[in-house]
Amino acid sequence: MKKRVVHYTIGFHYPSRGGVETYIHNFFKMTGDFYESIVVCKNGGDIKGGVKTVCSISKNGNTSNYHKKYSYLFPDNVLPQWSTEFDEQTINIINSLNPDILIVYGNDFIEMLIVLVECKASRKFLRIQRPILPEMEFLKKYPEIEILVFNPNHIPIINDELKMKNTVHYIPHSFDDSLFYPKHNDRSDVKRINFLYTGRISKNKQTKELVNVFNKIILDDKIDVGLDIVGGTFNFAYYNEVINTIKTGNIVIQPWCEHSKLAEIYRQHECVVIPSYTESFCASALEALASGCIVVMNTTSSDYWNKGLVVNGCHLLNEEPSEKTLYEGVNYVIKHFSELRSKTIKNAEYVRLNYSFTSVKDKWLSLLSS
């Protein structure tokens, strides 16, 4: 009988439409022969894509102040006055699933730490994007809770700087190497560079700034490039702002699509651009590199893996990411296209050896069985 892994994630869950969703879906694909995965989330039960889901709250999104009963766990009144992520049923729902392993996805809402303490499982993990307070201070009281990181530089921060006793495991992000691989024919005769952005159309992803940059390059600088945006939104007012910002037919927005189709879209583009100002290690960068694309990032938070693999606009200008640094990063690709293009197959091989399902699957299975 398979052991059961319950994944508790705040908010909603749409397979392959965001970083956490892709992470869980990839976990499911790599470990499904040995472990049963169930996602507990606000829209559980309505999700397609293979992973079983269960709704996490009885009120299905209405506000609750039940979490305030756990104020004793948190100093300085860090719990919000109300929550749409947690109510009186959340713990009962998770415990009713009898998880052998519980993975909670952190760095967004402090209430999820209550689940780690109150729910029953043989092993409990908090998966973090970065070590932040008050999460880390909270975990010091519960050294039995294990921490999952995908940035190896976070391990000494947790162990040495924060002096935590919790066990820390590094499991890198991964991509499905049966789907994401380079296009084999030579594209050295490219007449127009086609850029691609995949992900949410939202303020925190800086989609409007991305469009501004390409408006400037295409219309003001008179450079014939294309930008395809593949993704959707949960903020339709902002989506309309982005649509109204587009000033050229060279910029096109397409809806979300399945990963199998997305992999082919990557292979139809020369470059992927990731405009977020605070992006961590993201699935789209990894999938793009695996597909043989040049990648432009506009962030300082992924230095541990991207040096030599991506163009980073803020590094070029030696300053914090901004619309200006994004513009410089895209221009750098345009001016150095042939040189960067020659490196893409080497980069694809590097990520395949270090971040593919083939290389990461055994790491997961070893950790879960230890």
Short mmCIF file of C-alpha atoms in Angstrom, two decimals:
data_model
loop_
_atom_site.label_atom_id
_atom_site.label_comp_id
_atom_site.label_asym_id
_atom_site.label_seq_id
_atom_site.Cartn_x
_atom_site.Cartn_y
_atom_site.Cartn_z
CA MET A 1 0.00 0.00 0.00
CA LYS A 2 1.34 3.43 -0.95
CA LYS A 3 2.20 5.92 1.77
CA ARG A 4 0.18 9.11 1.63
CA VAL A 5 1.70 12.57 1.18
CA VAL A 6 -0.61 15.52 1.88
CA HIS A 7 0.39 18.89 0.41
CA TYR A 8 -1.19 21.89 2.14
CA THR A 9 -1.03 25.05 0.09
CA ILE A 10 -2.69 28.37 0.80
CA GLY A 11 -5.04 29.93 -1.69
CA PHE A 12 -6.11 28.11 -4.81
CA HIS A 13 -4.37 25.39 -6.79
CA TYR A 14 -4.26 25.15 -10.57
CA PRO A 15 -1.84 22.50 -11.84
CA SER A 16 1.09 23.96 -13.78
CA ARG A 17 -0.10 27.58 -13.49
CA GLY A 18 2.35 28.73 -10.84
CA GLY A 19 5.53 27.83 -9.01
CA VAL A 20 3.99 25.87 -6.12
CA GLU A 21 1.50 24.15 -8.41
CA THR A 22 4.26 23.06 -10.79
CA TYR A 23 6.41 21.92 -7.85
CA ILE A 24 3.59 19.73 -6.46
CA HIS A 25 2.69 18.38 -9.89
CA ASN A 26 6.32 17.47 -10.58
CA PHE A 27 6.58 15.80 -7.16
CA PHE A 28 3.48 13.77 -8.03
CA LYS A 29 4.90 12.70 -11.39
CA MET A 30 8.26 11.67 -9.90
CA THR A 31 6.97 9.82 -6.83
CA GLY A 32 3.54 8.58 -7.90
CA ASP A 33 4.63 4.95 -8.32
CA PHE A 34 5.45 4.79 -4.61
CA TYR A 35 3.49 7.56 -2.87
CA GLU A 36 -0.07 8.82 -3.07
CA SER A 37 -0.32 12.63 -3.22
CA ILE A 38 -3.32 14.70 -2.12
CA VAL A 39 -3.42 18.50 -2.35
CA VAL A 40 -5.41 20.37 0.28
CA CYS A 41 -6.37 23.83 -0.97
CA LYS A 42 -9.31 26.24 -1.17
CA ASN A 43 -10.60 25.02 -4.53
CA GLY A 44 -9.88 21.34 -3.91
CA GLY A 45 -12.22 18.95 -5.66
CA ASP A 46 -12.51 21.14 -8.75
CA ILE A 47 -9.08 20.53 -10.19
CA LYS A 48 -8.10 18.54 -13.25
CA GLY A 49 -4.60 17.23 -13.86
CA GLY A 50 -4.18 13.91 -12.10
CA VAL A 51 -3.42 15.00 -8.53
CA LYS A 52 -6.26 14.31 -6.10
CA THR A 53 -7.43 17.46 -4.30
CA VAL A 54 -9.56 18.19 -1.24
CA CYS A 55 -11.04 21.54 -0.20
CA SER A 56 -9.18 22.95 2.80
CA ILE A 57 -11.89 25.10 4.38
CA SER A 58 -15.60 24.70 5.04
CA LYS A 59 -16.46 28.28 4.13
CA ASN A 60 -14.74 28.02 0.76
CA GLY A 61 -13.04 31.38 0.88
CA ASN A 62 -15.10 33.35 3.38
CA THR A 63 -13.21 35.10 6.15
CA SER A 64 -12.61 33.44 9.49
CA ASN A 65 -10.94 34.45 12.74
CA TYR A 66 -10.63 30.92 14.11
CA HIS A 67 -6.85 31.03 13.73
CA LYS A 68 -6.69 33.67 16.47
CA LYS A 69 -7.28 30.85 18.94
CA TYR A 70 -3.67 29.92 18.22
CA SER A 71 -2.24 33.32 19.16
CA TYR A 72 -0.35 31.67 22.02
CA LEU A 73 1.91 30.02 19.43
CA PHE A 74 3.02 33.35 17.97
CA PRO A 75 4.74 36.28 19.72
CA ASP A 76 3.96 39.93 19.01
CA ASN A 77 0.49 39.29 17.61
CA VAL A 78 1.78 38.36 14.14
CA LEU A 79 -1.42 36.55 13.22
CA PRO A 80 -3.78 38.62 11.05
CA GLN A 81 -7.18 39.57 12.43
CA TRP A 82 -8.92 37.39 9.88
CA SER A 83 -8.01 34.76 7.32
CA THR A 84 -9.39 33.34 4.11
CA GLU A 85 -6.85 30.51 4.25
CA PHE A 86 -7.69 28.79 7.52
CA ASP A 87 -10.82 28.02 9.51
CA GLU A 88 -12.02 25.55 12.12
CA GLN A 89 -12.23 22.72 9.60
CA THR A 90 -8.73 22.95 8.10
CA ILE A 91 -6.96 20.80 10.68
CA ASN A 92 -9.79 18.25 10.82
CA ILE A 93 -9.80 17.95 7.04
CA ILE A 94 -6.06 17.26 6.89
CA ASN A 95 -6.11 14.84 9.83
CA SER A 96 -9.04 12.94 8.29
CA LEU A 97 -6.78 12.12 5.35
CA ASN A 98 -4.34 10.30 7.70
CA PRO A 99 -1.15 11.58 6.05
CA ASP A 100 2.08 9.69 6.51
CA ILE A 101 3.95 12.78 5.32
CA LEU A 102 2.71 16.38 5.45
CA ILE A 103 4.31 19.09 3.30
CA VAL A 104 3.26 22.69 3.95
CA TYR A 105 4.24 25.41 1.47
CA GLY A 106 5.42 28.54 3.26
CA ASN A 107 6.48 32.15 2.83
CA ASP A 108 3.01 33.54 2.24
CA PHE A 109 0.68 33.23 5.23
CA ILE A 110 1.72 32.62 8.83
CA GLU A 111 -1.44 30.59 9.56
CA MET A 112 -0.08 27.57 7.70
CA LEU A 113 2.40 26.99 10.52
CA ILE A 114 -0.53 26.10 12.77
CA VAL A 115 -1.16 23.14 10.46
CA LEU A 116 2.41 21.90 10.96
CA VAL A 117 1.96 21.84 14.73
CA GLU A 118 -1.62 20.62 15.04
CA CYS A 119 -1.87 18.05 12.25
CA LYS A 120 -0.77 14.45 12.71
CA ALA A 121 1.82 12.84 10.44
CA SER A 122 4.92 10.72 10.91
CA ARG A 123 7.00 13.39 9.17
CA LYS A 124 6.28 17.08 8.62
CA PHE A 125 8.05 19.41 6.19
CA LEU A 126 7.91 23.15 5.60
CA ARG A 127 8.97 24.00 2.08
CA ILE A 128 10.27 27.57 1.94
CA GLN A 129 11.29 29.99 -0.79
CA ARG A 130 13.70 31.77 1.56
CA PRO A 131 14.36 31.90 5.32
CA ILE A 132 12.24 34.69 6.77
CA LEU A 133 10.97 35.75 10.16
CA PRO A 134 8.73 34.97 11.97
CA GLU A 135 8.59 31.54 10.32
CA MET A 136 12.13 30.61 11.34
CA GLU A 137 11.71 31.80 14.94
CA PHE A 138 8.51 29.78 15.15
CA LEU A 139 10.20 26.61 13.88
CA LYS A 140 12.91 26.83 16.53
CA LYS A 141 10.27 25.65 19.01
CA TYR A 142 9.55 22.58 16.87
CA PRO A 143 12.87 21.02 15.79
CA GLU A 144 11.08 17.87 14.62
CA ILE A 145 9.64 19.81 11.66
CA GLU A 146 11.98 19.41 8.68
CA ILE A 147 12.71 22.17 6.19
CA LEU A 148 12.84 21.83 2.41
CA VAL A 149 14.88 24.37 0.43
CA PHE A 150 15.66 24.64 -3.29
CA ASN A 151 18.45 27.17 -2.82
CA PRO A 152 21.55 25.53 -1.31
CA ASN A 153 22.75 28.91 -0.05
CA HIS A 154 19.87 28.89 2.43
CA ILE A 155 21.29 25.92 4.33
CA PRO A 156 24.12 27.82 6.08
CA ILE A 157 21.73 30.71 6.80
CA ILE A 158 19.37 28.35 8.60
CA ASN A 159 22.04 26.27 10.33
CA ASP A 160 24.74 28.82 11.11
CA GLU A 161 23.26 32.31 11.12
CA LEU A 162 19.87 31.43 12.60
CA LYS A 163 21.31 28.51 14.61
CA MET A 164 18.31 26.29 14.02
CA LYS A 165 18.23 22.60 14.96
CA ASN A 166 15.66 21.60 12.35
CA THR A 167 16.93 19.22 9.68
CA VAL A 168 17.29 20.99 6.34
CA HIS A 169 17.05 19.19 3.00
CA TYR A 170 18.06 20.60 -0.36
CA ILE A 171 15.94 19.29 -3.21
CA PRO A 172 16.38 21.37 -6.39
CA HIS A 173 13.57 22.44 -8.65
CA SER A 174 13.07 19.97 -11.47
CA PHE A 175 11.58 19.76 -14.94
CA ASP A 176 10.03 16.94 -16.94
CA ASP A 177 12.80 15.95 -19.35
CA SER A 178 10.36 13.86 -21.37
CA LEU A 179 8.64 17.15 -22.36
CA PHE A 180 11.24 19.91 -22.15
CA TYR A 181 14.23 19.43 -24.45
CA PRO A 182 15.92 21.54 -27.15
CA LYS A 183 14.69 21.76 -30.70
CA HIS A 184 17.23 19.74 -32.66
CA ASN A 185 17.35 21.60 -35.94
CA ASP A 186 19.65 24.60 -36.31
CA ARG A 187 18.03 28.02 -35.77
CA SER A 188 21.11 30.08 -36.61
CA ASP A 189 19.29 31.68 -39.55
CA VAL A 190 16.73 33.41 -37.31
CA LYS A 191 15.52 36.60 -38.98
CA ARG A 192 13.43 37.89 -36.05
CA ILE A 193 14.06 37.05 -32.39
CA ASN A 194 10.89 35.79 -30.75
CA PHE A 195 10.67 36.36 -26.98
CA LEU A 196 8.30 34.50 -24.67
CA TYR A 197 6.91 35.09 -21.18
CA THR A 198 4.98 32.30 -19.47
CA GLY A 199 3.17 32.82 -16.19
CA ARG A 200 0.58 34.92 -14.42
CA ILE A 201 -0.38 38.31 -15.75
CA SER A 202 -0.13 40.18 -12.48
CA LYS A 203 1.45 43.20 -10.82
CA ASN A 204 3.96 41.16 -8.84
CA LYS A 205 5.13 39.55 -12.10
CA GLN A 206 5.58 43.01 -13.66
CA THR A 207 3.72 42.09 -16.85
CA LYS A 208 2.79 45.68 -17.66
CA GLU A 209 6.43 46.75 -17.35
CA LEU A 210 7.36 43.91 -19.69
CA VAL A 211 4.95 45.24 -22.32
CA ASN A 212 6.31 48.77 -21.85
CA VAL A 213 9.83 47.51 -22.54
CA PHE A 214 8.84 45.77 -25.76
CA ASN A 215 6.71 48.74 -26.91
CA LYS A 216 9.87 50.85 -26.58
CA ILE A 217 12.14 48.36 -28.34
CA ILE A 218 9.72 47.72 -31.23
CA LEU A 219 8.24 51.20 -31.75
CA ASP A 220 10.86 53.66 -30.48
CA ASP A 221 14.06 51.72 -31.20
CA LYS A 222 12.61 50.30 -34.46
CA ILE A 223 13.82 46.74 -33.76
CA ASP A 224 11.70 43.95 -35.23
CA VAL A 225 11.26 41.46 -32.39
CA GLY A 226 8.20 39.60 -31.10
CA LEU A 227 6.81 38.97 -27.63
CA ASP A 228 4.33 36.21 -26.86
CA ILE A 229 2.77 36.13 -23.38
CA VAL A 230 1.29 32.76 -22.40
CA GLY A 231 -0.69 32.85 -19.18
CA GLY A 232 -3.79 34.05 -17.40
CA THR A 233 -4.80 36.19 -14.49
CA PHE A 234 -6.81 36.38 -11.29
CA ASN A 235 -6.83 40.19 -11.50
CA PHE A 236 -8.91 41.09 -14.52
CA ALA A 237 -8.64 44.86 -13.99
CA TYR A 238 -4.86 44.56 -14.23
CA TYR A 239 -5.18 42.21 -17.22
CA ASN A 240 -7.17 44.90 -19.03
CA GLU A 241 -4.47 47.45 -18.15
CA VAL A 242 -1.88 45.20 -19.76
CA ILE A 243 -4.04 44.70 -22.86
CA ASN A 244 -4.50 48.46 -23.20
CA THR A 245 -0.74 48.99 -22.82
CA ILE A 246 0.03 46.91 -25.94
CA LYS A 247 0.76 49.27 -28.85
CA THR A 248 1.98 46.84 -31.52
CA GLY A 249 0.84 43.66 -33.20
CA ASN A 250 4.23 42.12 -32.40
CA ILE A 251 3.01 41.59 -28.81
CA VAL A 252 0.42 38.81 -28.40
CA ILE A 253 -1.25 37.30 -25.31
CA GLN A 254 -2.33 33.65 -25.34
CA PRO A 255 -4.19 31.72 -22.59
CA TRP A 256 -2.69 29.17 -20.23
CA CYS A 257 -2.03 25.78 -21.78
CA GLU A 258 -1.02 22.28 -20.75
CA HIS A 259 2.66 21.57 -20.17
CA SER A 260 2.91 19.32 -23.23
CA LYS A 261 1.80 22.22 -25.45
CA LEU A 262 3.90 24.70 -23.47
CA ALA A 263 7.03 22.64 -24.14
CA GLU A 264 6.48 22.98 -27.88
CA ILE A 265 5.88 26.73 -27.51
CA TYR A 266 9.26 27.06 -25.80
CA ARG A 267 10.91 25.31 -28.76
CA GLN A 268 9.30 27.84 -31.12
CA HIS A 269 11.00 30.77 -29.37
CA GLU A 270 14.60 31.89 -29.15
CA CYS A 271 14.41 33.66 -25.80
CA VAL A 272 12.33 33.60 -22.61
CA VAL A 273 12.09 36.74 -20.50
CA ILE A 274 11.10 36.76 -16.80
CA PRO A 275 10.29 40.32 -15.73
CA SER A 276 9.57 39.85 -12.00
CA TYR A 277 11.59 42.09 -9.70
CA THR A 278 11.65 39.59 -6.80
CA GLU A 279 11.53 36.21 -8.56
CA SER A 280 13.17 33.24 -6.86
CA PHE A 281 14.20 30.07 -8.69
CA CYS A 282 11.21 29.62 -10.99
CA ALA A 283 10.03 26.69 -13.07
CA SER A 284 9.71 28.73 -16.27
CA ALA A 285 13.41 29.66 -16.27
CA LEU A 286 14.42 26.04 -15.81
CA GLU A 287 12.00 24.76 -18.46
CA ALA A 288 13.18 27.45 -20.87
CA LEU A 289 16.85 26.59 -20.39
CA ALA A 290 16.04 22.90 -20.86
CA SER A 291 14.30 23.80 -24.13
CA GLY A 292 17.38 25.54 -25.50
CA CYS A 293 16.19 29.12 -24.98
CA ILE A 294 18.21 32.15 -24.00
CA VAL A 295 16.79 33.38 -20.67
CA VAL A 296 16.59 36.98 -19.43
CA MET A 297 15.81 37.44 -15.74
CA ASN A 298 15.24 40.72 -13.96
CA THR A 299 15.99 39.70 -10.40
CA THR A 300 18.84 39.48 -7.93
CA SER A 301 17.47 36.58 -5.91
CA SER A 302 18.64 33.62 -7.99
CA ASP A 303 22.39 34.20 -8.09
CA TYR A 304 23.13 30.76 -6.71
CA TRP A 305 22.28 29.03 -9.96
CA ASN A 306 21.98 31.50 -12.80
CA LYS A 307 25.49 32.87 -13.27
CA GLY A 308 26.62 31.83 -16.72
CA LEU A 309 23.16 30.51 -17.58
CA VAL A 310 21.00 33.61 -17.90
CA VAL A 311 21.22 37.28 -18.80
CA ASN A 312 20.38 39.41 -15.77
CA GLY A 313 19.64 43.05 -16.50
CA CYS A 314 20.27 44.30 -12.99
CA HIS A 315 23.70 42.66 -13.01
CA LEU A 316 24.55 44.41 -16.25
CA LEU A 317 23.79 47.75 -14.63
CA ASN A 318 24.97 46.73 -11.15
CA GLU A 319 21.75 47.95 -9.53
CA GLU A 320 18.38 46.76 -8.27
CA PRO A 321 15.94 45.32 -10.83
CA SER A 322 13.64 47.83 -12.50
CA GLU A 323 12.00 48.49 -15.84
CA LYS A 324 15.31 50.05 -16.92
CA THR A 325 17.29 46.91 -16.08
CA LEU A 326 14.73 44.74 -17.85
CA TYR A 327 15.11 46.91 -20.95
CA GLU A 328 18.91 46.58 -20.77
CA GLY A 329 18.72 42.81 -20.33
CA VAL A 330 16.52 42.34 -23.40
CA ASN A 331 18.74 44.66 -25.43
CA TYR A 332 21.81 42.71 -24.38
CA VAL A 333 20.24 39.57 -25.90
CA ILE A 334 19.43 41.38 -29.13
CA LYS A 335 22.99 42.70 -29.48
CA HIS A 336 24.73 39.45 -28.48
CA PHE A 337 22.24 36.98 -29.93
CA SER A 338 24.67 34.79 -31.91
CA GLU A 339 27.09 34.48 -29.00
CA LEU A 340 24.33 33.62 -26.51
CA ARG A 341 22.61 31.29 -28.97
CA SER A 342 25.76 29.18 -29.25
CA LYS A 343 25.66 28.52 -25.50
CA THR A 344 22.08 27.31 -25.30
CA ILE A 345 22.68 23.61 -25.99
CA LYS A 346 25.46 23.54 -23.38
CA ASN A 347 23.12 25.20 -20.88
CA ALA A 348 20.37 22.71 -21.72
CA GLU A 349 22.73 19.82 -21.05
CA TYR A 350 23.77 21.33 -17.71
CA VAL A 351 20.20 21.69 -16.43
CA ARG A 352 19.33 18.21 -17.71
CA LEU A 353 22.17 16.69 -15.69
CA ASN A 354 21.29 18.62 -12.52
CA TYR A 355 17.58 19.49 -12.52
CA SER A 356 15.67 16.97 -14.65
CA PHE A 357 13.24 14.37 -13.34
CA THR A 358 15.88 11.80 -14.20
CA SER A 359 18.39 13.41 -11.82
CA VAL A 360 16.04 14.63 -9.05
CA LYS A 361 13.63 11.70 -8.72
CA ASP A 362 16.04 9.53 -6.73
CA LYS A 363 16.74 12.44 -4.37
CA TRP A 364 13.05 12.65 -3.52
CA LEU A 365 12.62 8.91 -3.09
CA SER A 366 15.70 8.70 -0.88
CA LEU A 367 14.50 11.53 1.34
CA LEU A 368 10.97 10.20 1.70
CA SER A 369 12.12 6.72 2.61
CA SER A 370 14.87 7.80 5.04
#
